[in-house]
C-alpha cells in the first residue's frame, strides 16, 4: 500500500519521529505536514492506517498464541493473511471464509483456550482498503488471561462472512449490530435482522460514506454548520 | 348511520339502533378460552419494570413463558457515529452519556483506550490514577445502589427504591463537588482528569464511608430475611457458568454463578493489583446470588475507596505533555465547570503563545497515531470494552463500545423461557441492563 499523503520535502519540522512513518503524529507540533494548510478549507481527508508487519518476536504471550495457532490449525498458511502488532496487541487478519474455523480452533485447542468472545465490531476503511468492511473479533482466554484480535475484511459488493454464532453464541447480537451498522452479512446466523435501527431503515449508518445528517444551527445570528460540514484542520 | 354497524328496528318510541361494533363476535368466537391459553404479550417498551425502553415479546401459556424475545434499539442515539466527527477529547462528553448509571466507567474506558493508542499510559500521574480508582469505585457503589433500588421496587419492596436512591444521592453530591455535574461528567479525560478534586470531596467521601455501612445493614435487615424476597429471588432465572460464558455474560451475573472473573483481579488496570479487596462470588447462579454478590461488591468497593483516599498525595492530575494536556486550568465556578479566570486573563492579556496553543488544542485537538486497541475494564455490569481505531488524525476513526448491558440482555430468553411471567421481571432486573448503554 502507498501513502496517500506523501510528505513533501521540507514540510516536516524535523522533530524526531517517534512513531511509524506512515502516521503523521509526532512530527512537529500538532503533526503539521503536507501543505501546512491550517485554514481548514482543504476538506475532510481521511488517512489510511499504517500497515506494519512486525518482526518476530512480537513480545509477551503473543508469540505463544501465534505459534500455538500455527501448530493447531493445518490451514494456517491459507487463513492468516497478515499479522499486526500494535501497542502490545496482536491482530490476525484472517481470510473471511476461514473465520469460523479459526474461531473454533481458538476456542477448543488446549494451548489456546479463547473461551470468551468479548466483542464483535465493524470498522469501515473506506478509501484505504479495497476490502473496506472489516469485522474485528476480540477473543479472551480466561484460562491464560490473554487477548487476541481476529480481523476479516470484505467488500461491500460481496459482504459475506461466516457467522461464528455456532461457536460463540454471544456473537448473536453483536453480529446483528455489525450487519445493521455496516451491512456485513453473516452467513449461517440464525436471525440476521437489524437490531438498533428500525427494521425498515435503509442503508448502514456506520459506513464512512453514510452521512451524519447534521443540520446547521443558528447561534446569536451566526450559522454554525453541522459537525460533518465543519472545516477541518489539515 | 350505516346498517352494517347498527341494526335498527322500529318501536313505538321511534327507531332504535342496536350498536354492535365491528367483527368482534367473529374474533372471539374463534378462540376457545378454556383450551387455548397461548397469547403473545408485548412487555414494554414503556413499562416501569424494564429499566428504560426495553421491549420483551413474550409468548405465554397461562402464566408460563414459552418464548421470549428482547427487542432493543429504542434508545439508539448514534453516539459511536457522532464521535467520529468530533476530536478525541470531545469524545469523553459523548461516551459518558452511554451507560448513564456508570458514566465514570464509560469515561475511564475511553480515556484508557486513547492513552493506549497514544502510548502514554506510563505518563499518567499517580494522583490522576488514584482519583480515577476513587471515582469509578464510588460509581460502582452508586450503580449497585440503583440496581438494589429498582430491583427492590420491581419485586414489591417500594421502600428499597427510596432508600437506594437516597444513598446514591450522596455519591452524586460527591461527583458534583468534583466535576460540577451529577451525571455525564466528562471528568476522566484522555491524559488525566478535567480538574483536581477539592478537599471537600475527600471529607464528604469519608463521611459517606461511615454512613453507608449502617444503611447497608438496614437493607439486609429489610430484604435478606424476608420471605417474599426469598420466594421471588431464590432459584429464579438460573444461569450457570457454562451458559454465562456461551452468552458472553460477565460481571455480577457470572460471579453469582461461581466464577470469580473480575477484570480488576484477572487483567488489572489502574494498579488494581496493589489494592486489597476480594472478588465476591456466589454459587446459586440465581437472582438471590446476584443480590448477595452486588451487596458484597458494595462493601469491597468501599474498601478500595478507603485505600484510594489514603493514597491521595498532592500532585498534578493531568499529563505533563503540553501537546495533550488540556491547556486551560478548569475550575468549578458558580455556574459549573469552566476555564479558570487566571487562565483567561493570561491568554487574553499576557501571552499570545498561550492563546495560540489554547486555540489550536481546543479547536483542532491532538493527533493520535494510527492503529487500533481494545481496552476493557470491569464496569458495574461486567466487561466494558472499548475498541478504538485511529487513522492518525485528530478525530476518532471508530470507537466501539462492548457494552455489558447489550451483551448481557441476550440472556433473557435463556432465563425466561419455561419460567413464570413474574420471574421475567426478576431475571431481567438481575441482569441490571441500562438501555442507554445497551443501545448507545
CSV table of C-alpha atoms in Angstrom, one decimal, chain A residues 26-173:
chain,number,residue,atom,x,y,z
A,26,UNK,CA,4.8,13.1,16.4
A,27,UNK,CA,6.0,15.3,13.6
A,28,UNK,CA,6.3,18.8,14.7
A,29,UNK,CA,3.8,20.5,17.0
A,30,UNK,CA,0.3,19.2,16.1
A,31,UNK,CA,1.7,17.0,13.4
A,32,UNK,CA,1.9,19.6,10.7
A,33,UNK,CA,2.8,18.0,7.4
A,34,UNK,CA,1.8,18.2,3.8
A,35,UNK,CA,0.9,21.7,2.6
A,36,UNK,CA,0.8,23.1,6.1
A,37,UNK,CA,-2.7,24.5,5.3
A,38,UNK,CA,-4.3,25.2,8.6
A,39,UNK,CA,-7.2,27.2,7.2
A,40,UNK,CA,-9.2,24.0,7.1
A,41,UNK,CA,-10.5,24.6,3.6
A,42,UNK,CA,-8.6,21.6,2.3
A,43,UNK,CA,-11.7,19.4,3.0
A,44,UNK,CA,-12.0,16.5,5.3
A,45,UNK,CA,-9.4,13.9,4.2
A,46,UNK,CA,-9.4,10.5,5.8
A,47,UNK,CA,-6.0,8.9,6.2
A,48,UNK,CA,-5.1,5.3,5.9
A,49,UNK,CA,-4.0,3.3,8.8
A,50,UNK,CA,-0.4,2.0,8.6
A,51,UNK,CA,0.4,-1.5,7.6
A,52,UNK,CA,3.5,-2.5,9.5
A,53,UNK,CA,4.4,-6.2,9.5
A,54,UNK,CA,6.1,-6.7,12.8
A,55,UNK,CA,9.3,-8.6,13.2
A,56,UNK,CA,9.4,-11.7,15.4
A,57,UNK,CA,9.4,-12.0,18.4
A,58,UNK,CA,6.2,-10.0,18.9
A,59,UNK,CA,6.8,-9.9,22.6
A,60,UNK,CA,4.9,-11.2,25.7
A,61,UNK,CA,2.5,-14.0,25.1
A,62,UNK,CA,1.7,-13.0,21.5
A,63,UNK,CA,4.4,-15.4,20.1
A,64,UNK,CA,2.9,-18.3,22.1
A,65,UNK,CA,-0.6,-17.6,20.8
A,66,UNK,CA,0.7,-17.3,17.2
A,67,UNK,CA,2.8,-20.5,17.4
A,68,UNK,CA,0.0,-22.5,19.1
A,69,UNK,CA,-2.4,-21.5,16.4
A,70,UNK,CA,0.1,-22.4,13.7
A,71,UNK,CA,0.5,-25.8,15.3
A,72,UNK,CA,-3.2,-26.5,15.9
A,73,UNK,CA,-4.6,-25.3,12.6
A,74,UNK,CA,-3.4,-27.1,9.5
A,75,UNK,CA,-4.6,-24.4,7.1
A,76,UNK,CA,-2.8,-21.7,8.9
A,77,UNK,CA,-0.8,-20.6,5.9
A,78,UNK,CA,-4.0,-20.1,3.8
A,79,UNK,CA,-6.1,-18.5,6.6
A,80,UNK,CA,-3.7,-15.9,8.0
A,81,UNK,CA,-3.4,-13.0,5.6
A,82,UNK,CA,-1.5,-10.6,7.7
A,83,UNK,CA,-0.3,-10.1,11.3
A,84,UNK,CA,-0.3,-6.8,13.1
A,85,UNK,CA,1.2,-6.0,16.4
A,86,UNK,CA,0.4,-2.6,17.8
A,87,UNK,CA,0.7,-1.4,21.4
A,88,UNK,CA,1.2,-4.9,22.6
A,89,UNK,CA,-1.9,-6.2,20.9
A,90,UNK,CA,-1.9,-9.0,18.3
A,91,UNK,CA,-4.2,-8.7,15.3
A,92,UNK,CA,-4.5,-11.7,13.0
A,93,UNK,CA,-6.1,-10.8,9.7
A,94,UNK,CA,-8.0,-13.9,8.6
A,95,UNK,CA,-9.3,-14.9,5.2
A,96,UNK,CA,-13.1,-14.2,5.6
A,97,UNK,CA,-14.2,-17.7,4.6
A,98,UNK,CA,-12.0,-19.2,7.3
A,99,UNK,CA,-13.0,-17.1,10.3
A,100,UNK,CA,-15.4,-19.7,11.8
A,101,UNK,CA,-12.9,-22.4,11.5
A,102,UNK,CA,-10.2,-20.3,13.1
A,103,UNK,CA,-12.5,-19.3,15.9
A,104,UNK,CA,-13.3,-23.0,16.6
A,105,UNK,CA,-9.6,-23.8,16.9
A,106,UNK,CA,-9.0,-20.7,19.0
A,107,UNK,CA,-11.8,-21.9,21.4
A,108,UNK,CA,-11.1,-25.6,21.6
A,109,UNK,CA,-7.3,-26.0,21.4
A,110,UNK,CA,-5.9,-26.7,24.8
A,111,UNK,CA,-3.0,-24.4,24.2
A,112,UNK,CA,-5.2,-21.5,23.1
A,113,UNK,CA,-8.5,-21.7,25.0
A,114,UNK,CA,-10.1,-18.5,24.0
A,115,UNK,CA,-13.4,-19.3,25.7
A,116,UNK,CA,-14.9,-15.9,25.6
A,117,UNK,CA,-15.7,-13.8,22.5
A,118,UNK,CA,-15.7,-10.4,24.2
A,119,UNK,CA,-16.6,-8.2,21.3
A,120,UNK,CA,-17.5,-8.3,17.6
A,121,UNK,CA,-17.5,-4.9,15.9
A,122,UNK,CA,-17.1,-3.4,12.4
A,123,UNK,CA,-14.7,-0.8,11.0
A,124,UNK,CA,-15.1,0.8,7.6
A,125,UNK,CA,-11.7,1.5,6.0
A,126,UNK,CA,-13.2,3.5,3.1
A,127,UNK,CA,-10.5,4.6,0.7
A,128,UNK,CA,-7.6,2.8,2.4
A,129,UNK,CA,-8.5,-0.8,1.9
A,130,UNK,CA,-10.1,-2.4,-1.1
A,131,UNK,CA,-11.9,-4.8,1.2
A,132,UNK,CA,-13.1,-1.9,3.3
A,133,UNK,CA,-15.6,-3.5,5.6
A,134,UNK,CA,-13.7,-5.1,8.5
A,135,UNK,CA,-15.0,-7.1,11.3
A,136,UNK,CA,-12.9,-7.3,14.5
A,137,UNK,CA,-13.4,-10.2,16.9
A,138,UNK,CA,-11.9,-9.6,20.4
A,139,UNK,CA,-11.2,-13.0,21.9
A,140,UNK,CA,-10.4,-13.5,25.6
A,141,UNK,CA,-8.8,-16.6,27.1
A,142,UNK,CA,-9.9,-16.8,30.6
A,143,UNK,CA,-7.6,-19.7,31.3
A,144,UNK,CA,-4.4,-18.0,30.2
A,145,UNK,CA,-5.7,-14.4,30.7
A,146,UNK,CA,-4.8,-13.4,27.2
A,147,UNK,CA,-6.4,-11.3,24.5
A,148,UNK,CA,-6.1,-11.5,20.7
A,149,UNK,CA,-8.0,-9.8,17.9
A,150,UNK,CA,-9.1,-11.6,14.7
A,151,UNK,CA,-10.0,-9.4,11.8
A,152,UNK,CA,-11.6,-10.0,8.4
A,153,UNK,CA,-12.1,-7.7,5.5
A,154,UNK,CA,-14.8,-7.9,2.8
A,155,UNK,CA,-16.0,-5.7,0.0
A,156,UNK,CA,-19.5,-4.0,0.1
A,157,UNK,CA,-20.3,-6.0,-3.1
A,158,UNK,CA,-19.7,-9.3,-1.5
A,159,UNK,CA,-20.0,-8.7,2.2
A,160,UNK,CA,-20.4,-12.3,3.3
A,161,UNK,CA,-18.6,-13.6,6.4
A,162,UNK,CA,-19.4,-16.9,8.0
A,163,UNK,CA,-21.2,-16.5,11.3
A,164,UNK,CA,-19.4,-17.5,14.5
A,165,UNK,CA,-22.7,-17.8,16.5
A,166,UNK,CA,-22.4,-21.6,16.5
A,167,UNK,CA,-19.0,-21.3,18.2
A,168,UNK,CA,-19.7,-18.2,20.3
A,169,UNK,CA,-23.4,-17.8,20.9
A,170,UNK,CA,-22.7,-14.4,22.4
A,171,UNK,CA,-21.8,-13.1,18.9
A,172,UNK,CA,-25.5,-13.3,18.0
A,173,UNK,CA,-26.5,-9.7,18.8
